[in-house]
Amino acid sequence: MTLHPMTLHPVAWWLWALAAASVAARTTNVVLLVLVAVAVGRVVALRRPASGAPAGFGMFLRLALTVVAIRVVLQALFVGSTGATVMFSVPQVPLPAWMAGVSLGGPVTAEAALAAVGDGGRLAVVLLCVGAANTLATPARLLRYLPRGLQAFGLATSVALTAAPALAVAFTRIRKARRLRGLPVGGVRGAVTIVVPVLEEALDRALVTASALESRGFGRRGEMSRGARALSGAALLSGPVLVVAGAYLLLGSRSVPAAVVAGGAGLVAAGLGVGGLGLRLAGSGLVSTRYRPDPWGAPEWVAVAAGAAAAALAGFALPARVAHPDPWSLQPPVLDPAAVLAVALLVVPSLPAFPNWGFPFAGFRFRGFRFKTFRGPAVALRDRP
């Protein structure tokens, strides 16, 4: 099946991917992890933007497989294996007495290998979810929606994220051009002759970017008093400090009194409030516009709601025997209706009918506005006179 690419709001794609990662992080069931990975891969394959690079998700897939392999190798070589079903043995290296409890080599059992696959697979699927979000909505698109107070940080990060791929493309193009001309491309001499044009092109691109920023008035500020500027800086500094202090108290909630836990929660809430106030004050003095903002409509709400429902099912409805099967019994992992429903909800953005849900008024005119469906949702555009 081949569907037309659909561009959702980048925040919606990242929220959906984080929900899928939450489902994967709450289980070591190999079958459920494979189903989540297949669901995420299906959405990426069918909804990847036309300009998206498929190699990006492939890189995350290779990284995920590498994580599983490393986890199994570490289990076999260093952690040791317990269980009755011995698959093979690795030559064991004797260790000194002061390293008691650590083994190097020995028998590798099926129970230990299955446990390692479950633990490694959980991290691998989380990485796949991050790769899916990165493919469906690049971080550069997401950074456009940072608060105004972080506008400079978002722009600098966006430029940095796009600089490395641009340099790689320039390097490949220049190297290919030199090879076609019969010029050397290998060795120190070839590298020097390639690096200089690449750096020259990077400098030209930087000058073009600076000119574009200057022409658009980047960095201009509105009227903001000195007191408001000082208050915003203090709030931006104290907010994260309060959040970290509160999180530190909450992490020790098993061994500290309930009053301390309540105080930690209060510090986290206060830190979030102070940080939000600082961002609001810092952004009040900025004058900025947004070029071609992404609309947020029914498809975004459906994707986010489906991901949130899947995460809620994985967090509250999965029984322990499904979420964390016992690998030492060598019984095949089982699924229940909640697990199947969670996976089905993650596949919702890839359904053929998804782009046009909730838009029965495409083409409808009302008081000078016409509704037209570009990427699925109906966008209101004022008719030209």
mmCIF file of C-alpha atoms in Angstrom:
data_model
loop_
_atom_site.group_PDB
_atom_site.id
_atom_site.type_symbol
_atom_site.label_atom_id
_atom_site.label_comp_id
_atom_site.label_asym_id
_atom_site.label_seq_id
_atom_site.Cartn_x
_atom_site.Cartn_y
_atom_site.Cartn_z
ATOM 1 C CA MET A 1 0.000 0.000 0.000
ATOM 2 C CA THR A 2 1.297 3.429 -0.922
ATOM 3 C CA LEU A 3 -0.298 6.500 0.605
ATOM 4 C CA HIS A 4 0.320 10.129 -0.100
ATOM 5 C CA PRO A 5 2.629 11.652 2.508
ATOM 6 C CA MET A 6 0.789 13.592 5.185
ATOM 7 C CA THR A 7 2.453 16.391 7.094
ATOM 8 C CA LEU A 8 1.076 16.676 10.591
ATOM 9 C CA HIS A 9 2.119 19.289 13.088
ATOM 10 C CA PRO A 10 5.638 18.367 14.319
ATOM 11 C CA VAL A 11 4.530 18.552 17.950
ATOM 12 C CA ALA A 12 1.787 16.001 17.189
ATOM 13 C CA TRP A 13 4.261 13.594 15.609
ATOM 14 C CA TRP A 14 6.662 13.879 18.567
ATOM 15 C CA LEU A 15 3.868 13.407 21.107
ATOM 16 C CA TRP A 16 2.685 10.304 19.237
ATOM 17 C CA ALA A 17 6.248 8.946 19.130
ATOM 18 C CA LEU A 18 6.774 9.621 22.836
ATOM 19 C CA ALA A 19 3.552 7.751 23.578
ATOM 20 C CA ALA A 20 4.792 4.794 21.523
ATOM 21 C CA ALA A 21 8.099 4.936 23.402
ATOM 22 C CA SER A 22 6.157 4.911 26.670
ATOM 23 C CA VAL A 23 4.389 1.722 25.584
ATOM 24 C CA ALA A 24 7.727 0.085 24.771
ATOM 25 C CA ALA A 25 9.381 1.265 27.988
ATOM 26 C CA ARG A 26 6.726 -0.416 30.137
ATOM 27 C CA THR A 27 7.223 -3.974 28.882
ATOM 28 C CA THR A 28 9.832 -6.649 28.266
ATOM 29 C CA ASN A 29 7.424 -8.828 26.291
ATOM 30 C CA VAL A 30 9.336 -9.621 23.108
ATOM 31 C CA VAL A 31 6.179 -10.192 21.052
ATOM 32 C CA LEU A 32 4.652 -6.894 22.171
ATOM 33 C CA LEU A 33 7.916 -5.047 21.510
ATOM 34 C CA VAL A 34 8.072 -6.475 17.981
ATOM 35 C CA LEU A 35 4.473 -5.429 17.344
ATOM 36 C CA VAL A 36 5.181 -1.882 18.564
ATOM 37 C CA ALA A 37 8.251 -1.714 16.312
ATOM 38 C CA VAL A 38 6.202 -2.933 13.332
ATOM 39 C CA ALA A 39 3.478 -0.364 14.055
ATOM 40 C CA VAL A 40 6.001 2.468 14.257
ATOM 41 C CA GLY A 41 7.739 1.296 11.085
ATOM 42 C CA ARG A 42 4.430 1.118 9.225
ATOM 43 C CA VAL A 43 3.555 4.703 10.152
ATOM 44 C CA VAL A 44 7.005 5.890 9.050
ATOM 45 C CA ALA A 45 6.813 3.988 5.759
ATOM 46 C CA LEU A 46 3.358 5.323 4.859
ATOM 47 C CA ARG A 47 3.497 8.831 6.308
ATOM 48 C CA ARG A 48 7.084 9.894 5.755
ATOM 49 C CA PRO A 49 7.228 13.367 4.149
ATOM 50 C CA ALA A 50 8.214 13.479 0.508
ATOM 51 C CA SER A 51 11.393 15.333 1.455
ATOM 52 C CA GLY A 52 12.192 13.034 4.382
ATOM 53 C CA ALA A 53 15.323 10.928 4.277
ATOM 54 C CA PRO A 54 14.499 7.200 4.605
ATOM 55 C CA ALA A 55 18.114 6.553 5.551
ATOM 56 C CA GLY A 56 17.507 8.351 8.856
ATOM 57 C CA PHE A 57 15.084 5.718 10.141
ATOM 58 C CA GLY A 58 17.309 2.971 8.759
ATOM 59 C CA MET A 59 20.173 4.311 10.854
ATOM 60 C CA PHE A 60 18.025 4.104 13.982
ATOM 61 C CA LEU A 61 16.978 0.573 12.996
ATOM 62 C CA ARG A 62 20.601 -0.527 12.716
ATOM 63 C CA LEU A 63 21.351 1.160 16.038
ATOM 64 C CA ALA A 64 18.443 -0.683 17.665
ATOM 65 C CA LEU A 65 19.646 -4.062 16.403
ATOM 66 C CA THR A 66 23.145 -3.217 17.623
ATOM 67 C CA VAL A 67 21.778 -2.424 21.089
ATOM 68 C CA VAL A 68 20.067 -5.820 21.301
ATOM 69 C CA ALA A 69 23.216 -7.613 20.124
ATOM 70 C CA ILE A 70 25.410 -5.766 22.633
ATOM 71 C CA ARG A 71 22.989 -6.570 25.466
ATOM 72 C CA VAL A 72 23.035 -10.281 24.621
ATOM 73 C CA VAL A 73 26.838 -10.329 24.307
ATOM 74 C CA LEU A 74 27.266 -8.564 27.649
ATOM 75 C CA GLN A 75 24.898 -11.051 29.263
ATOM 76 C CA ALA A 76 26.868 -13.977 27.833
ATOM 77 C CA LEU A 77 30.367 -12.681 28.576
ATOM 78 C CA PHE A 78 30.204 -10.624 31.755
ATOM 79 C CA VAL A 79 26.918 -10.982 33.601
ATOM 80 C CA GLY A 80 26.797 -14.740 33.611
ATOM 81 C CA SER A 81 23.928 -17.076 32.815
ATOM 82 C CA THR A 82 21.571 -18.868 35.129
ATOM 83 C CA GLY A 83 19.039 -21.421 34.033
ATOM 84 C CA ALA A 84 18.826 -25.053 33.082
ATOM 85 C CA THR A 85 18.782 -24.881 29.266
ATOM 86 C CA VAL A 86 22.408 -24.465 28.177
ATOM 87 C CA MET A 87 22.712 -23.498 24.514
ATOM 88 C CA PHE A 88 26.508 -23.274 24.286
ATOM 89 C CA SER A 89 29.509 -22.414 26.422
ATOM 90 C CA VAL A 90 32.017 -19.596 26.127
ATOM 91 C CA PRO A 91 35.568 -20.230 27.370
ATOM 92 C CA GLN A 92 35.655 -18.996 30.944
ATOM 93 C CA VAL A 93 38.489 -16.780 32.140
ATOM 94 C CA PRO A 94 39.434 -17.137 35.830
ATOM 95 C CA LEU A 95 39.281 -13.860 37.730
ATOM 96 C CA PRO A 96 40.980 -12.859 41.004
ATOM 97 C CA ALA A 97 39.201 -13.239 44.310
ATOM 98 C CA TRP A 98 38.574 -9.511 44.726
ATOM 99 C CA MET A 99 36.333 -9.659 41.624
ATOM 100 C CA ALA A 100 33.949 -12.125 43.236
ATOM 101 C CA GLY A 101 30.496 -11.966 41.685
ATOM 102 C CA VAL A 102 31.850 -11.072 38.247
ATOM 103 C CA SER A 103 32.245 -13.785 35.636
ATOM 104 C CA LEU A 104 33.881 -13.729 32.240
ATOM 105 C CA GLY A 105 32.568 -16.428 29.959
ATOM 106 C CA GLY A 106 30.921 -19.691 30.896
ATOM 107 C CA PRO A 107 27.698 -21.415 29.867
ATOM 108 C CA VAL A 108 25.053 -19.387 28.038
ATOM 109 C CA THR A 109 21.503 -20.462 28.803
ATOM 110 C CA ALA A 110 18.344 -19.852 26.818
ATOM 111 C CA GLU A 111 16.682 -18.251 29.846
ATOM 112 C CA ALA A 112 19.416 -15.630 30.243
ATOM 113 C CA ALA A 113 19.482 -14.933 26.500
ATOM 114 C CA LEU A 114 15.702 -14.400 26.448
ATOM 115 C CA ALA A 115 15.941 -12.028 29.416
ATOM 116 C CA ALA A 116 18.703 -10.074 27.657
ATOM 117 C CA VAL A 117 16.650 -9.846 24.456
ATOM 118 C CA GLY A 118 13.703 -8.460 26.424
ATOM 119 C CA ASP A 119 15.791 -5.832 28.225
ATOM 120 C CA GLY A 120 17.697 -4.832 25.100
ATOM 121 C CA GLY A 121 14.577 -4.875 22.949
ATOM 122 C CA ARG A 122 12.884 -2.378 25.218
ATOM 123 C CA LEU A 123 15.666 0.177 24.689
ATOM 124 C CA ALA A 124 15.857 -0.688 20.989
ATOM 125 C CA VAL A 125 12.167 0.046 20.376
ATOM 126 C CA VAL A 126 12.446 3.323 22.303
ATOM 127 C CA LEU A 127 15.268 4.304 19.942
ATOM 128 C CA LEU A 128 13.078 3.359 16.976
ATOM 129 C CA CYS A 129 10.326 5.638 18.275
ATOM 130 C CA VAL A 130 12.783 8.528 18.512
ATOM 131 C CA GLY A 131 13.955 7.754 14.977
ATOM 132 C CA ALA A 132 10.358 7.736 13.766
ATOM 133 C CA ALA A 133 9.734 11.170 15.261
ATOM 134 C CA ASN A 134 12.970 12.446 13.753
ATOM 135 C CA THR A 135 11.919 11.164 10.307
ATOM 136 C CA LEU A 136 8.291 12.290 10.392
ATOM 137 C CA ALA A 137 9.058 15.729 11.854
ATOM 138 C CA THR A 138 12.669 16.836 11.927
ATOM 139 C CA PRO A 139 13.953 18.599 15.069
ATOM 140 C CA ALA A 140 14.423 21.743 12.980
ATOM 141 C CA ARG A 141 10.645 21.889 12.420
ATOM 142 C CA LEU A 142 9.970 21.196 16.083
ATOM 143 C CA LEU A 143 12.302 23.958 17.256
ATOM 144 C CA ARG A 144 10.165 26.521 15.432
ATOM 145 C CA TYR A 145 7.545 26.085 18.151
ATOM 146 C CA LEU A 146 9.723 26.822 21.148
ATOM 147 C CA PRO A 147 8.520 29.677 23.371
ATOM 148 C CA ARG A 148 9.531 33.158 22.330
ATOM 149 C CA GLY A 149 11.945 33.389 25.231
ATOM 150 C CA LEU A 150 13.969 30.541 23.682
ATOM 151 C CA GLN A 151 13.806 31.906 20.143
ATOM 152 C CA ALA A 152 17.549 32.534 19.857
ATOM 153 C CA PHE A 153 18.353 29.089 21.262
ATOM 154 C CA GLY A 154 15.914 27.444 18.863
ATOM 155 C CA LEU A 155 17.340 29.239 15.855
ATOM 156 C CA ALA A 156 20.944 28.426 16.773
ATOM 157 C CA THR A 157 20.068 24.766 17.363
ATOM 158 C CA SER A 158 18.115 24.584 14.105
ATOM 159 C CA VAL A 159 21.031 26.021 12.129
ATOM 160 C CA ALA A 160 23.427 23.619 13.852
ATOM 161 C CA LEU A 161 21.205 20.607 13.120
ATOM 162 C CA THR A 162 20.969 21.466 9.430
ATOM 163 C CA ALA A 163 24.652 22.368 9.033
ATOM 164 C CA ALA A 164 26.065 18.850 9.393
ATOM 165 C CA PRO A 165 23.808 17.219 6.737
ATOM 166 C CA ALA A 166 24.494 20.129 4.376
ATOM 167 C CA LEU A 167 28.241 19.699 4.827
ATOM 168 C CA ALA A 168 27.934 15.961 4.177
ATOM 169 C CA VAL A 169 25.981 16.592 0.960
ATOM 170 C CA ALA A 170 28.522 19.195 -0.170
ATOM 171 C CA PHE A 171 31.419 16.843 0.576
ATOM 172 C CA THR A 172 29.824 14.022 -1.433
ATOM 173 C CA ARG A 173 29.009 16.306 -4.376
ATOM 174 C CA ILE A 174 32.486 17.861 -4.541
ATOM 175 C CA ARG A 175 34.185 14.482 -4.190
ATOM 176 C CA LYS A 176 32.080 13.047 -7.015
ATOM 177 C CA ALA A 177 32.804 16.060 -9.242
ATOM 178 C CA ARG A 178 36.548 15.730 -8.697
ATOM 179 C CA ARG A 179 36.416 12.018 -9.476
ATOM 180 C CA LEU A 180 34.575 12.701 -12.737
ATOM 181 C CA ARG A 181 37.274 15.214 -13.694
ATOM 182 C CA GLY A 182 39.988 12.659 -13.003
ATOM 183 C CA LEU A 183 41.398 14.571 -10.035
ATOM 184 C CA PRO A 184 42.733 12.781 -6.938
ATOM 185 C CA VAL A 185 40.212 12.224 -4.140
ATOM 186 C CA GLY A 186 42.175 9.905 -1.843
ATOM 187 C CA GLY A 187 45.065 10.455 0.501
ATOM 188 C CA VAL A 188 46.091 13.632 2.284
ATOM 189 C CA ARG A 189 46.349 15.666 -0.923
ATOM 190 C CA GLY A 190 42.896 14.652 -2.100
ATOM 191 C CA ALA A 191 41.378 15.377 1.315
ATOM 192 C CA VAL A 192 42.909 18.862 1.409
ATOM 193 C CA THR A 193 41.636 19.701 -2.060
ATOM 194 C CA ILE A 194 38.125 18.600 -1.043
ATOM 195 C CA VAL A 195 38.022 20.258 2.384
ATOM 196 C CA VAL A 196 38.811 23.737 1.048
ATOM 197 C CA PRO A 197 35.781 23.918 -1.341
ATOM 198 C CA VAL A 198 33.545 22.428 1.350
ATOM 199 C CA LEU A 199 34.595 25.077 3.884
ATOM 200 C CA GLU A 200 34.185 27.784 1.259
ATOM 201 C CA GLU A 201 30.650 26.627 0.548
ATOM 202 C CA ALA A 202 29.911 26.489 4.286
ATOM 203 C CA LEU A 203 31.120 30.089 4.674
ATOM 204 C CA ASP A 204 28.941 31.215 1.764
ATOM 205 C CA ARG A 205 25.951 29.467 3.329
ATOM 206 C CA ALA A 206 26.642 31.160 6.672
ATOM 207 C CA LEU A 207 26.749 34.576 4.999
ATOM 208 C CA VAL A 208 23.482 33.881 3.190
ATOM 209 C CA THR A 209 21.862 32.788 6.467
ATOM 210 C CA ALA A 210 23.117 35.908 8.249
ATOM 211 C CA SER A 211 21.788 38.136 5.466
ATOM 212 C CA ALA A 212 18.409 36.397 5.595
ATOM 213 C CA LEU A 213 18.222 36.858 9.367
ATOM 214 C CA GLU A 214 19.157 40.511 9.100
ATOM 215 C CA SER A 215 16.607 41.179 6.370
ATOM 216 C CA ARG A 216 13.889 39.587 8.503
ATOM 217 C CA GLY A 217 14.805 41.677 11.534
ATOM 218 C CA PHE A 218 15.899 38.803 13.732
ATOM 219 C CA GLY A 219 16.883 39.875 17.229
ATOM 220 C CA ARG A 220 14.839 43.045 17.333
ATOM 221 C CA ARG A 221 13.131 43.687 20.647
ATOM 222 C CA GLY A 222 10.139 45.654 21.735
ATOM 223 C CA GLU A 223 9.983 47.897 24.737
ATOM 224 C CA MET A 224 10.953 46.085 27.947
ATOM 225 C CA SER A 225 11.909 47.732 31.214
ATOM 226 C CA ARG A 226 15.142 46.931 33.001
ATOM 227 C CA GLY A 227 13.251 45.510 35.970
ATOM 228 C CA ALA A 228 11.248 43.134 33.778
ATOM 229 C CA ARG A 229 14.438 41.996 32.076
ATOM 230 C CA ALA A 230 16.119 41.312 35.440
ATOM 231 C CA LEU A 231 13.027 39.505 36.736
ATOM 232 C CA SER A 232 12.855 37.270 33.659
ATOM 233 C CA GLY A 233 16.535 36.346 34.006
ATOM 234 C CA ALA A 234 16.121 35.510 37.693
ATOM 235 C CA ALA A 235 13.031 33.413 36.959
ATOM 236 C CA LEU A 236 14.763 31.503 34.157
ATOM 237 C CA LEU A 237 17.660 30.701 36.502
ATOM 238 C CA SER A 238 15.666 29.824 39.616
ATOM 239 C CA GLY A 239 12.987 27.761 37.863
ATOM 240 C CA PRO A 240 15.269 24.867 36.802
ATOM 241 C CA VAL A 241 16.971 24.946 40.230
ATOM 242 C CA LEU A 242 13.634 24.462 41.982
ATOM 243 C CA VAL A 243 12.670 21.649 39.592
ATOM 244 C CA VAL A 244 15.960 19.815 40.191
ATOM 245 C CA ALA A 245 15.657 20.216 43.969
ATOM 246 C CA GLY A 246 12.091 18.924 43.946
ATOM 247 C CA ALA A 247 12.994 15.986 41.703
ATOM 248 C CA TYR A 248 15.837 15.086 44.081
ATOM 249 C CA LEU A 249 13.379 14.906 46.980
ATOM 250 C CA LEU A 250 10.885 12.890 44.941
ATOM 251 C CA LEU A 251 13.492 10.328 43.904
ATOM 252 C CA GLY A 252 13.957 9.373 47.545
ATOM 253 C CA SER A 253 10.239 8.972 48.141
ATOM 254 C CA ARG A 254 10.615 5.398 49.411
ATOM 255 C CA SER A 255 12.801 6.316 52.362
ATOM 256 C CA VAL A 256 11.743 9.852 53.321
ATOM 257 C CA PRO A 257 8.641 11.087 55.159
ATOM 258 C CA ALA A 258 5.516 11.995 53.262
ATOM 259 C CA ALA A 259 5.972 15.659 54.161
ATOM 260 C CA VAL A 260 9.306 15.717 52.338
ATOM 261 C CA VAL A 261 7.700 14.101 49.302
ATOM 262 C CA ALA A 262 4.949 16.715 49.338
ATOM 263 C CA GLY A 263 7.583 19.422 49.619
ATOM 264 C CA GLY A 264 9.416 17.981 46.624
ATOM 265 C CA ALA A 265 6.229 17.984 44.559
ATOM 266 C CA GLY A 266 5.611 21.568 45.614
ATOM 267 C CA LEU A 267 9.123 22.572 44.570
ATOM 268 C CA VAL A 268 8.644 20.960 41.152
ATOM 269 C CA ALA A 269 5.336 22.772 40.672
ATOM 270 C CA ALA A 270 6.844 26.058 41.834
ATOM 271 C CA GLY A 271 9.838 25.607 39.538
ATOM 272 C CA LEU A 272 7.599 24.958 36.550
ATOM 273 C CA GLY A 273 5.523 28.015 37.372
ATOM 274 C CA VAL A 274 8.533 30.272 37.877
ATOM 275 C CA GLY A 275 10.166 28.971 34.695
ATOM 276 C CA GLY A 276 6.978 29.556 32.729
ATOM 277 C CA LEU A 277 6.766 33.087 34.100
ATOM 278 C CA GLY A 278 10.376 33.707 33.086
ATOM 279 C CA LEU A 279 9.731 32.455 29.557
ATOM 280 C CA ARG A 280 6.659 34.637 29.275
ATOM 281 C CA LEU A 281 8.524 37.720 30.459
ATOM 282 C CA ALA A 282 11.505 36.986 28.211
ATOM 283 C CA GLY A 283 9.248 36.558 25.199
ATOM 284 C CA SER A 284 7.161 39.649 25.868
ATOM 285 C CA GLY A 285 9.963 41.894 24.606
ATOM 286 C CA LEU A 286 10.496 39.968 21.383
ATOM 287 C CA VAL A 287 8.856 40.887 18.110
ATOM 288 C CA SER A 288 8.665 37.819 15.883
ATOM 289 C CA THR A 289 6.581 36.312 13.137
ATOM 290 C CA ARG A 290 6.226 32.751 11.907
ATOM 291 C CA TYR A 291 6.437 31.888 8.227
ATOM 292 C CA ARG A 292 3.848 29.357 7.072
ATOM 293 C CA PRO A 293 2.856 27.985 10.487
ATOM 294 C CA ASP A 294 1.690 24.377 10.558
ATOM 295 C CA PRO A 295 -2.048 24.103 11.258
ATOM 296 C CA TRP A 296 -3.324 22.055 14.170
ATOM 297 C CA GLY A 297 -6.558 20.298 13.348
ATOM 298 C CA ALA A 298 -8.491 17.091 13.809
ATOM 299 C CA PRO A 299 -5.741 14.750 12.470
ATOM 300 C CA GLU A 300 -3.332 16.088 15.095
ATOM 301 C CA TRP A 301 -5.873 15.577 17.869
ATOM 302 C CA VAL A 302 -6.640 12.053 16.641
ATOM 303 C CA ALA A 303 -2.943 11.087 16.470
ATOM 304 C CA VAL A 304 -2.178 12.493 19.925
ATOM 305 C CA ALA A 305 -5.306 10.951 21.454
ATOM 306 C CA ALA A 306 -4.529 7.541 19.942
ATOM 307 C CA GLY A 307 -0.971 7.650 21.284
ATOM 308 C CA ALA A 308 -2.116 8.799 24.726
ATOM 309 C CA ALA A 309 -4.727 6.030 24.870
ATOM 310 C CA ALA A 310 -2.102 3.437 23.919
ATOM 311 C CA ALA A 311 0.259 4.723 26.623
ATOM 312 C CA ALA A 312 -2.560 4.662 29.189
ATOM 313 C CA LEU A 313 -3.441 1.074 28.290
ATOM 314 C CA ALA A 314 0.201 0.022 28.603
ATOM 315 C CA GLY A 315 0.573 1.788 31.931
ATOM 316 C CA PHE A 316 -2.646 0.804 33.686
ATOM 317 C CA ALA A 317 -4.346 -2.080 31.859
ATOM 318 C CA LEU A 318 -1.531 -4.531 31.100
ATOM 319 C CA PRO A 319 -1.283 -7.362 33.626
ATOM 320 C CA ALA A 320 2.152 -8.272 34.952
ATOM 321 C CA ARG A 321 2.202 -11.619 33.144
ATOM 322 C CA VAL A 322 1.822 -9.777 29.815
ATOM 323 C CA ALA A 323 4.006 -6.747 30.481
ATOM 324 C CA HIS A 324 6.864 -8.646 32.119
ATOM 325 C CA PRO A 325 6.722 -12.375 31.341
ATOM 326 C CA ASP A 326 9.045 -14.632 33.274
ATOM 327 C CA PRO A 327 11.957 -15.513 30.946
ATOM 328 C CA TRP A 328 13.216 -18.237 33.282
ATOM 329 C CA SER A 329 10.175 -20.430 32.612
ATOM 330 C CA LEU A 330 10.820 -20.453 28.844
ATOM 331 C CA GLN A 331 7.097 -20.041 28.236
ATOM 332 C CA PRO A 332 6.157 -18.114 25.073
ATOM 333 C CA PRO A 333 5.073 -14.517 25.754
ATOM 334 C CA VAL A 334 1.328 -13.976 25.712
ATOM 335 C CA LEU A 335 -0.842 -11.033 24.726
ATOM 336 C CA ASP A 336 -4.198 -9.844 25.971
ATOM 337 C CA PRO A 337 -6.833 -7.545 24.431
ATOM 338 C CA ALA A 338 -5.328 -4.458 26.098
ATOM 339 C CA ALA A 339 -1.941 -5.083 24.462
ATOM 340 C CA VAL A 340 -3.499 -5.697 21.048
ATOM 341 C CA LEU A 341 -5.634 -2.561 21.380
ATOM 342 C CA ALA A 342 -2.589 -0.477 22.355
ATOM 343 C CA VAL A 343 -0.735 -1.594 19.226
ATOM 344 C CA ALA A 344 -3.818 -0.970 17.085
ATOM 345 C CA LEU A 345 -4.067 2.580 18.430
ATOM 346 C CA LEU A 346 -0.447 3.246 17.479
ATOM 347 C CA VAL A 347 -1.243 2.258 13.871
ATOM 348 C CA VAL A 348 -4.100 4.793 13.589
ATOM 349 C CA PRO A 349 -1.996 7.517 11.838
ATOM 350 C CA SER A 350 -1.208 5.084 9.011
ATOM 351 C CA LEU A 351 -4.818 4.248 8.141
ATOM 352 C CA PRO A 352 -5.924 5.294 4.628
ATOM 353 C CA ALA A 353 -8.979 7.197 5.908
ATOM 354 C CA PHE A 354 -6.997 9.088 8.542
ATOM 355 C CA PRO A 355 -6.120 12.258 6.540
ATOM 356 C CA ASN A 356 -9.757 13.148 5.793
ATOM 357 C CA TRP A 357 -11.338 12.366 9.159
ATOM 358 C CA GLY A 358 -13.455 15.197 10.476
ATOM 359 C CA PHE A 359 -13.341 17.383 7.366
ATOM 360 C CA PRO A 360 -16.738 17.141 5.675
ATOM 361 C CA PHE A 361 -16.740 20.862 4.795
ATOM 362 C CA ALA A 362 -13.914 20.902 2.243
ATOM 363 C CA GLY A 363 -14.928 23.299 -0.516
ATOM 364 C CA PHE A 364 -17.597 24.969 1.625
ATOM 365 C CA ARG A 365 -17.766 28.784 1.426
ATOM 366 C CA PHE A 366 -18.895 31.017 4.252
ATOM 367 C CA ARG A 367 -18.617 34.831 4.446
ATOM 368 C CA GLY A 368 -15.639 35.203 2.181
ATOM 369 C CA PHE A 369 -13.826 32.092 3.426
ATOM 370 C CA ARG A 370 -13.333 28.887 1.524
ATOM 371 C CA PHE A 371 -12.221 25.611 3.078
ATOM 372 C CA LYS A 372 -9.758 23.531 1.120
ATOM 373 C CA THR A 373 -8.012 20.299 2.097
ATOM 374 C CA PHE A 374 -4.266 20.404 1.398
ATOM 375 C CA ARG A 375 -2.724 17.691 3.594
ATOM 376 C CA GLY A 376 -5.927 16.369 5.078
ATOM 377 C CA PRO A 377 -7.370 19.080 7.338
ATOM 378 C CA ALA A 378 -9.493 21.857 5.920
ATOM 379 C CA VAL A 379 -7.671 25.172 5.966
ATOM 380 C CA ALA A 380 -9.640 28.411 5.866
ATOM 381 C CA LEU A 381 -8.335 30.849 3.275
ATOM 382 C CA ARG A 382 -9.846 34.252 2.607
ATOM 383 C CA ASP A 383 -11.023 34.562 -0.970
ATOM 384 C CA ARG A 384 -9.271 37.113 -3.087
ATOM 385 C CA PRO A 385 -11.460 40.101 -4.001
#
